mmCIF file of C-alpha atoms and ligand atoms in Angstrom:
data_model
loop_
_atom_site.group_PDB
_atom_site.id
_atom_site.type_symbol
_atom_site.label_atom_id
_atom_site.label_comp_id
_atom_site.label_asym_id
_atom_site.label_seq_id
_atom_site.Cartn_x
_atom_site.Cartn_y
_atom_site.Cartn_z
ATOM 1 C CA MET A 17 141.735 85.023 92.029
ATOM 2 C CA ASP A 18 142.191 87.425 89.105
ATOM 3 C CA TYR A 19 139.377 89.803 90.064
ATOM 4 C CA GLN A 20 140.518 92.518 87.660
ATOM 5 C CA ARG A 21 140.189 90.213 84.668
ATOM 6 C CA ILE A 22 136.855 88.892 85.963
ATOM 7 C CA LEU A 23 135.416 92.433 86.304
ATOM 8 C CA GLU A 24 136.482 93.316 82.740
ATOM 9 C CA ASP A 25 135.002 90.086 81.359
ATOM 10 C CA ILE A 26 131.761 90.681 83.230
ATOM 11 C CA TYR A 27 131.464 94.200 81.804
ATOM 12 C CA HIS A 28 131.735 92.916 78.252
ATOM 13 C CA GLU A 29 129.306 90.119 78.921
ATOM 14 C CA ILE A 30 126.575 92.404 80.271
ATOM 15 C CA LEU A 31 126.843 94.998 77.495
ATOM 16 C CA PRO A 32 123.858 93.481 75.614
ATOM 17 C CA PHE A 33 121.697 94.597 78.577
ATOM 18 C CA ALA A 34 122.976 98.177 78.510
ATOM 19 C CA LYS A 35 119.697 99.657 77.241
ATOM 20 C CA GLU A 36 117.379 97.519 79.359
ATOM 21 C CA GLY A 37 115.342 99.146 82.121
ATOM 22 C CA ILE A 38 114.680 102.783 82.943
ATOM 23 C CA GLN A 39 116.197 105.100 85.496
ATOM 24 C CA ALA A 40 114.145 106.331 88.462
ATOM 25 C CA ASP A 41 112.300 109.475 87.459
ATOM 26 C CA TYR A 42 109.884 109.935 90.372
ATOM 27 C CA ILE A 43 112.644 112.021 91.972
ATOM 28 C CA PRO A 44 113.035 114.790 89.359
ATOM 29 C CA ALA A 45 116.761 115.320 90.042
ATOM 30 C CA LEU A 46 117.466 111.635 89.331
ATOM 31 C CA ALA A 47 115.680 111.834 85.969
ATOM 32 C CA LYS A 48 118.478 114.157 84.804
ATOM 33 C CA VAL A 49 121.233 111.563 85.314
ATOM 34 C CA ASN A 50 122.715 110.039 82.140
ATOM 35 C CA PRO A 51 121.355 106.464 82.309
ATOM 36 C CA ASP A 52 124.116 104.966 80.181
ATOM 37 C CA GLN A 53 126.777 104.681 82.835
ATOM 38 C CA PHE A 54 128.362 101.733 84.586
ATOM 39 C CA GLY A 55 130.913 101.398 87.366
ATOM 40 C CA MET A 56 132.088 98.583 89.599
ATOM 41 C CA CYS A 57 134.588 98.194 92.428
ATOM 42 C CA LEU A 58 135.586 95.167 94.460
ATOM 43 C CA GLN A 59 137.670 95.523 97.602
ATOM 44 C CA THR A 60 139.072 92.595 99.555
ATOM 45 C CA VAL A 61 139.343 92.621 103.342
ATOM 46 C CA SER A 62 143.108 92.676 102.923
ATOM 47 C CA GLY A 63 142.789 96.010 101.084
ATOM 48 C CA ALA A 64 143.242 95.072 97.410
ATOM 49 C CA VAL A 65 140.987 97.193 95.172
ATOM 50 C CA TYR A 66 139.793 96.292 91.662
ATOM 51 C CA THR A 67 137.808 98.728 89.554
ATOM 52 C CA CYS A 68 135.975 98.756 86.247
ATOM 53 C CA ARG A 69 134.752 101.738 84.171
ATOM 54 C CA GLN A 70 133.180 104.592 86.176
ATOM 55 C CA ALA A 71 134.116 103.297 89.606
ATOM 56 C CA ASP A 72 134.997 106.843 90.726
ATOM 57 C CA THR A 73 131.858 108.615 89.546
ATOM 58 C CA ARG A 74 129.633 109.614 92.450
ATOM 59 C CA PHE A 75 125.915 108.861 92.287
ATOM 60 C CA SER A 76 122.899 109.123 94.568
ATOM 61 C CA ILE A 77 123.118 106.202 96.997
ATOM 62 C CA GLN A 78 119.417 106.505 97.962
ATOM 63 C CA SER A 79 118.329 103.415 99.925
ATOM 64 C CA ILE A 80 121.875 102.139 100.414
ATOM 65 C CA SER A 81 121.983 104.859 103.081
ATOM 66 C CA LYS A 82 119.517 102.758 105.095
ATOM 67 C CA VAL A 83 122.362 100.379 105.966
ATOM 68 C CA PHE A 84 124.299 103.268 107.533
ATOM 69 C CA SER A 85 121.211 104.385 109.480
ATOM 70 C CA LEU A 86 120.627 100.830 110.673
ATOM 71 C CA ALA A 87 124.237 100.445 111.812
ATOM 72 C CA MET A 88 123.966 103.684 113.808
ATOM 73 C CA CYS A 89 120.620 102.725 115.358
ATOM 74 C CA LEU A 90 121.820 99.211 116.255
ATOM 75 C CA SER A 91 124.781 100.814 117.932
ATOM 76 C CA ILE A 92 122.534 103.169 119.908
ATOM 77 C CA ARG A 93 119.594 100.927 120.738
ATOM 78 C CA GLY A 94 120.903 97.363 120.419
ATOM 79 C CA GLU A 95 118.255 94.626 120.345
ATOM 80 C CA GLU A 96 115.656 97.083 121.703
ATOM 81 C CA LEU A 97 115.530 98.499 118.191
ATOM 82 C CA TRP A 98 113.456 95.542 117.023
ATOM 83 C CA LYS A 99 110.541 96.683 119.167
ATOM 84 C CA ARG A 100 110.116 99.649 116.821
ATOM 85 C CA VAL A 101 110.707 97.934 113.489
ATOM 86 C CA GLY A 102 110.523 94.313 112.269
ATOM 87 C CA LYS A 103 113.120 92.194 110.467
ATOM 88 C CA GLU A 104 111.029 90.170 108.048
ATOM 89 C CA PRO A 105 111.112 90.550 104.269
ATOM 90 C CA SER A 106 108.176 92.645 103.158
ATOM 91 C CA GLY A 107 107.302 91.095 99.811
ATOM 92 C CA THR A 108 105.808 94.475 98.903
ATOM 93 C CA ALA A 109 107.214 97.571 97.225
ATOM 94 C CA PHE A 110 109.623 99.712 99.237
ATOM 95 C CA ASN A 111 107.115 102.566 99.381
ATOM 96 C CA SER A 112 103.967 100.525 99.951
ATOM 97 C CA LEU A 113 101.332 101.810 102.358
ATOM 98 C CA VAL A 114 99.132 98.733 102.391
ATOM 99 C CA GLN A 115 101.170 96.516 104.709
ATOM 100 C CA LEU A 116 101.915 99.409 107.047
ATOM 101 C CA GLU A 117 98.238 100.084 107.549
ATOM 102 C CA PHE A 118 97.448 96.432 108.013
ATOM 103 C CA GLU A 119 100.235 95.989 110.575
ATOM 104 C CA LYS A 120 99.256 99.072 112.560
ATOM 105 C CA GLY A 121 102.263 101.224 111.838
ATOM 106 C CA ILE A 122 105.109 98.787 112.670
ATOM 107 C CA PRO A 123 107.226 98.578 109.496
ATOM 108 C CA ARG A 124 108.209 95.079 108.350
ATOM 109 C CA ASN A 125 111.925 95.884 108.191
ATOM 110 C CA PRO A 126 114.386 98.810 108.339
ATOM 111 C CA PHE A 127 115.054 98.787 104.575
ATOM 112 C CA ILE A 128 111.596 99.710 103.352
ATOM 113 C CA ASN A 129 110.918 103.437 103.473
ATOM 114 C CA ALA A 130 108.655 103.227 106.519
ATOM 115 C CA GLY A 131 111.319 101.296 108.442
ATOM 116 C CA ALA A 132 114.032 103.741 107.462
ATOM 117 C CA MET A 133 111.860 106.624 108.660
ATOM 118 C CA VAL A 134 111.711 104.963 112.073
ATOM 119 C CA LEU A 135 115.526 104.809 112.029
ATOM 120 C CA THR A 136 115.621 108.478 111.055
ATOM 121 C CA ASP A 137 113.276 109.282 113.919
ATOM 122 C CA ILE A 138 115.533 107.443 116.395
ATOM 123 C CA LEU A 139 118.603 109.342 115.132
ATOM 124 C CA LEU A 140 116.731 112.634 115.500
ATOM 125 C CA SER A 141 115.758 111.769 119.077
ATOM 126 C CA GLU A 142 119.123 110.378 120.171
ATOM 127 C CA LEU A 143 121.751 112.527 118.481
ATOM 128 C CA GLU A 144 122.660 116.078 119.300
ATOM 129 C CA HIS A 145 123.594 116.935 115.705
ATOM 130 C CA PRO A 146 121.978 114.213 113.571
ATOM 131 C CA GLU A 147 122.831 115.653 110.138
ATOM 132 C CA GLU A 148 126.489 116.258 110.992
ATOM 133 C CA GLN A 149 126.874 112.950 112.829
ATOM 134 C CA PHE A 150 125.300 110.893 110.055
ATOM 135 C CA ILE A 151 127.591 112.262 107.360
ATOM 136 C CA ALA A 152 130.603 112.062 109.678
ATOM 137 C CA PHE A 153 129.879 108.351 110.207
ATOM 138 C CA VAL A 154 129.643 107.730 106.435
ATOM 139 C CA ARG A 155 132.842 109.707 105.823
ATOM 140 C CA ALA A 156 134.680 107.724 108.480
ATOM 141 C CA LEU A 157 133.512 104.418 106.982
ATOM 142 C CA CYS A 158 134.649 105.288 103.468
ATOM 143 C CA GLY A 159 137.692 107.296 104.554
ATOM 144 C CA ASN A 160 136.812 110.341 102.473
ATOM 145 C CA ASP A 161 135.764 113.655 104.001
ATOM 146 C CA GLU A 162 134.472 114.990 100.707
ATOM 147 C CA VAL A 163 131.470 112.661 100.623
ATOM 148 C CA ASP A 164 128.374 114.784 101.190
ATOM 149 C CA TYR A 165 124.625 115.255 100.944
ATOM 150 C CA ASN A 166 123.267 116.600 97.661
ATOM 151 C CA MET A 167 120.775 119.171 98.859
ATOM 152 C CA GLU A 168 119.328 119.640 95.370
ATOM 153 C CA VAL A 169 118.388 115.937 95.225
ATOM 154 C CA ALA A 170 116.957 116.072 98.754
ATOM 155 C CA ALA A 171 114.852 119.150 97.907
ATOM 156 C CA SER A 172 113.712 117.621 94.646
ATOM 157 C CA GLU A 173 112.535 114.476 96.427
ATOM 158 C CA ARG A 174 110.832 116.528 99.129
ATOM 159 C CA GLU A 175 108.944 118.513 96.522
ATOM 160 C CA LYS A 176 107.390 115.392 94.969
ATOM 161 C CA GLY A 177 107.476 113.193 98.069
ATOM 162 C CA TYR A 178 103.736 112.721 98.445
ATOM 163 C CA LEU A 179 103.918 108.971 99.021
ATOM 164 C CA ASN A 180 106.691 109.222 101.596
ATOM 165 C CA ALA A 181 104.723 111.978 103.330
ATOM 166 C CA ALA A 182 101.734 109.614 103.471
ATOM 167 C CA ILE A 183 103.963 106.925 105.046
ATOM 168 C CA ALA A 184 105.288 109.382 107.630
ATOM 169 C CA ASN A 185 101.739 110.474 108.474
ATOM 170 C CA LEU A 186 100.628 106.878 108.950
ATOM 171 C CA LEU A 187 103.607 106.215 111.223
ATOM 172 C CA LYS A 188 102.809 109.304 113.258
ATOM 173 C CA TYR A 189 99.142 108.348 113.477
ATOM 174 C CA HIS A 190 100.131 104.973 114.959
ATOM 175 C CA GLY A 191 102.629 106.579 117.345
ATOM 176 C CA THR A 192 105.656 104.839 115.775
ATOM 177 C CA ILE A 193 107.617 108.065 115.293
ATOM 178 C CA GLU A 194 108.253 110.611 118.009
ATOM 179 C CA ASN A 195 109.473 113.619 116.070
ATOM 180 C CA ASP A 196 107.712 116.107 113.923
ATOM 181 C CA ILE A 197 106.778 114.620 110.515
ATOM 182 C CA GLU A 198 108.543 117.410 108.607
ATOM 183 C CA HIS A 199 111.801 116.834 110.486
ATOM 184 C CA VAL A 200 111.682 113.084 109.910
ATOM 185 C CA LEU A 201 110.989 113.496 106.191
ATOM 186 C CA ASN A 202 113.620 116.167 105.637
ATOM 187 C CA PHE A 203 116.332 114.185 107.381
ATOM 188 C CA TYR A 204 115.248 110.954 105.643
ATOM 189 C CA PHE A 205 115.526 112.650 102.226
ATOM 190 C CA MET A 206 118.931 114.042 103.188
ATOM 191 C CA THR A 207 120.294 110.614 104.104
ATOM 192 C CA CYS A 208 119.053 109.256 100.749
ATOM 193 C CA SER A 209 120.691 112.143 98.868
ATOM 194 C CA VAL A 210 124.277 111.249 99.877
ATOM 195 C CA GLU A 211 126.510 110.779 96.838
ATOM 196 C CA MET A 212 129.286 108.200 96.735
ATOM 197 C CA SER A 213 131.246 106.316 94.114
ATOM 198 C CA CYS A 214 131.528 102.530 93.808
ATOM 199 C CA ARG A 215 135.062 102.772 95.207
ATOM 200 C CA GLU A 216 133.827 104.708 98.264
ATOM 201 C CA LEU A 217 130.898 102.359 98.843
ATOM 202 C CA ALA A 218 133.047 99.242 98.596
ATOM 203 C CA GLN A 219 135.441 100.779 101.130
ATOM 204 C CA ALA A 220 132.577 101.796 103.454
ATOM 205 C CA PHE A 221 131.101 98.291 103.438
ATOM 206 C CA ILE A 222 134.394 96.653 104.391
ATOM 207 C CA ALA A 223 133.391 97.490 107.982
ATOM 208 C CA PHE A 224 130.412 95.140 107.557
ATOM 209 C CA THR A 225 132.480 92.524 105.687
ATOM 210 C CA ASN A 226 135.388 91.659 107.897
ATOM 211 C CA HIS A 227 133.208 90.974 110.961
ATOM 212 C CA SER A 228 135.654 92.625 113.358
ATOM 213 C CA PRO A 229 134.025 94.779 116.032
ATOM 214 C CA PHE A 230 134.168 98.426 115.010
ATOM 215 C CA ASP A 231 133.974 101.932 116.421
ATOM 216 C CA TYR A 232 133.468 104.798 113.978
ATOM 217 C CA CYS A 233 132.773 108.235 115.456
ATOM 218 C CA GLY A 234 131.643 106.539 118.677
ATOM 219 C CA PHE A 235 129.178 104.204 116.919
ATOM 220 C CA ARG A 236 130.208 100.688 117.904
ATOM 221 C CA LEU A 237 129.116 97.331 116.578
ATOM 222 C CA SER A 238 130.188 93.929 117.861
ATOM 223 C CA SER A 239 130.944 91.038 115.490
ATOM 224 C CA SER A 240 127.639 89.493 116.428
ATOM 225 C CA ARG A 241 125.689 92.654 115.538
ATOM 226 C CA ILE A 242 127.539 92.922 112.233
ATOM 227 C CA LYS A 243 126.530 89.348 111.471
ATOM 228 C CA ARG A 244 122.900 90.234 112.181
ATOM 229 C CA LEU A 245 123.068 93.357 110.042
ATOM 230 C CA ASN A 246 124.279 91.130 107.201
ATOM 231 C CA ALA A 247 121.336 88.823 107.821
ATOM 232 C CA VAL A 248 118.880 91.700 107.428
ATOM 233 C CA MET A 249 120.608 92.737 104.193
ATOM 234 C CA GLN A 250 120.268 89.190 102.898
ATOM 235 C CA THR A 251 116.559 88.890 103.616
ATOM 236 C CA CYS A 252 115.399 92.469 103.089
ATOM 237 C CA GLY A 253 118.008 94.332 101.025
ATOM 238 C CA PHE A 254 116.515 94.114 97.554
ATOM 239 C CA TYR A 255 112.946 95.353 97.753
ATOM 240 C CA ASP A 256 110.481 92.630 96.834
ATOM 241 C CA GLU A 257 113.226 90.926 94.854
ATOM 242 C CA ALA A 258 115.260 89.739 97.867
ATOM 243 C CA GLY A 259 114.461 86.112 97.032
ATOM 244 C CA GLU A 260 115.521 86.530 93.403
ATOM 245 C CA PHE A 261 118.747 88.277 94.402
ATOM 246 C CA THR A 262 119.537 85.543 96.931
ATOM 247 C CA TYR A 263 118.818 82.926 94.268
ATOM 248 C CA LEU A 264 120.857 84.536 91.497
ATOM 249 C CA VAL A 265 123.684 86.190 93.441
ATOM 250 C CA GLY A 266 123.750 84.625 96.902
ATOM 251 C CA LEU A 267 125.244 87.535 98.836
ATOM 252 C CA PRO A 268 123.829 89.953 101.426
ATOM 253 C CA GLY A 269 123.629 93.533 100.212
ATOM 254 C CA LYS A 270 121.526 96.605 99.570
ATOM 255 C CA SER A 271 120.367 98.435 96.486
ATOM 256 C CA GLY A 272 119.060 101.925 95.845
ATOM 257 C CA VAL A 273 116.944 103.581 93.160
ATOM 258 C CA GLY A 274 119.975 105.616 92.068
ATOM 259 C CA GLY A 275 121.097 102.332 90.445
ATOM 260 C CA GLY A 276 123.695 101.364 93.036
ATOM 261 C CA ILE A 277 124.054 97.942 94.647
ATOM 262 C CA VAL A 278 126.536 96.947 97.335
ATOM 263 C CA ALA A 279 127.061 93.306 98.263
ATOM 264 C CA ILE A 280 129.277 91.503 100.734
ATOM 265 C CA TYR A 281 131.045 88.172 100.657
ATOM 266 C CA PRO A 282 131.590 87.846 104.414
ATOM 267 C CA GLN A 283 135.209 87.945 105.490
ATOM 268 C CA ARG A 284 136.410 88.147 101.852
ATOM 269 C CA TYR A 285 135.265 91.201 99.895
ATOM 270 C CA SER A 286 132.719 93.950 99.421
ATOM 271 C CA VAL A 287 131.609 94.886 95.926
ATOM 272 C CA ALA A 288 129.740 97.949 94.666
ATOM 273 C CA VAL A 289 128.213 98.274 91.238
ATOM 274 C CA TRP A 290 126.262 101.119 89.675
ATOM 275 C CA SER A 291 124.189 101.618 86.581
ATOM 276 C CA PRO A 292 121.082 103.829 86.628
ATOM 277 C CA ARG A 293 118.689 101.740 84.515
ATOM 278 C CA LEU A 294 116.399 99.797 86.869
ATOM 279 C CA ASN A 295 114.194 96.760 86.451
ATOM 280 C CA ILE A 296 110.526 96.804 87.391
ATOM 281 C CA LYS A 297 111.343 96.092 91.069
ATOM 282 C CA GLY A 298 113.785 99.000 91.342
ATOM 283 C CA ASN A 299 117.097 97.125 91.115
ATOM 284 C CA SER A 300 119.799 98.050 88.598
ATOM 285 C CA VAL A 301 119.571 95.746 85.564
ATOM 286 C CA MET A 302 123.288 95.721 84.770
ATOM 287 C CA GLY A 303 124.144 95.706 88.478
ATOM 288 C CA MET A 304 122.178 92.528 89.144
ATOM 289 C CA LYS A 305 123.634 90.840 86.050
ATOM 290 C CA ALA A 306 127.160 91.842 87.018
ATOM 291 C CA LEU A 307 126.834 90.432 90.533
ATOM 292 C CA GLU A 308 125.200 87.243 89.291
ATOM 293 C CA LEU A 309 128.151 86.710 86.943
ATOM 294 C CA LEU A 310 130.646 87.597 89.684
ATOM 295 C CA THR A 311 129.491 84.881 92.070
ATOM 296 C CA THR A 312 129.080 82.406 89.211
ATOM 297 C CA ARG A 313 132.575 83.026 87.826
ATOM 298 C CA THR A 314 134.352 83.102 91.176
ATOM 299 C CA GLN A 315 132.158 80.404 92.723
ATOM 300 C CA GLU A 316 132.204 82.642 95.783
ATOM 301 C CA SER A 317 128.817 83.034 97.361
ATOM 302 C CA ILE A 318 127.527 82.194 100.812
ATOM 303 C CA PHE A 319 125.584 79.187 99.451
HETATM 304 N N1 LIG B 412 114.627 108.215 98.603
HETATM 305 C C1 LIG B 412 114.003 107.098 97.959
HETATM 306 C C2 LIG B 412 112.544 107.004 98.340
HETATM 307 O O1 LIG B 412 112.213 107.172 99.453
HETATM 308 C C3 LIG B 412 114.733 105.851 98.291
HETATM 309 C C4 LIG B 412 114.195 104.679 97.554
HETATM 310 C C5 LIG B 412 115.187 103.594 97.308
HETATM 311 O O2 LIG B 412 116.324 103.838 96.911
HETATM 312 O O3 LIG B 412 114.764 102.464 97.489
HETATM 313 O O4 LIG B 412 111.701 106.777 97.528
#
């Protein structure tokens, strides 16, 4: 398969959508990002790497970090984890309070904010040095020790994080989180602030693509757990657009409000795409188009 040619063709085909959508501005630091950027990287399980445009520009991975938190928590807690957080698609916005109140503080899944805060809480309770261990795990996955938190982005989100603070309070009220609300929020915002490029993300997600058991920094996942993590990405990875993404693209993955999307074709390749302009549901406009074209052109999707 000539992936390089396919990526270039896709880029030219999606150019008419380059001005569609708006970048996330509820986190002030993200509002400063130039919205007219695009990068893409596809890596095969055998190690071939194909890139297009700004594949090496780092951006705020935001909710993509939730996959790393979930992998760590699954490694620590195993199936017990699902007593604290569900695994059903939410059908509501990632920062919605309504469902959480209705369901008495048990978040629908680990990829909405409430669910990710439960993961954060578990990491705070279980790890001796949560901040260091989280970033060490991400660095090991992507093979680059320079990947880091962006403390300015984390502080900027904290400053305006009224809705996330409300979610954390509701979780605490229902007894779903053990740690102090401030600690949970600060660490949650830090995990979201990590900056990576498409190349680094594609490399990091190879661990979830090749379905071989892994051990990174002492966090181990069996093939079976990796399969289940993929299943949660498929059903819950794209906000309340998981059905649309499954329909159009047909791959498990995760998106973030920084405009990044990572998707996996199990046992074949991982692909990361980034462009800051988002659609109304919070997914990158050009990113979704690019992935839809990728699976259409290659006829490689899980369906
Ligand atoms: N830090 C963001 C928030 O909590 C993450 C949102 C996302 O990327 O979905 O609002």
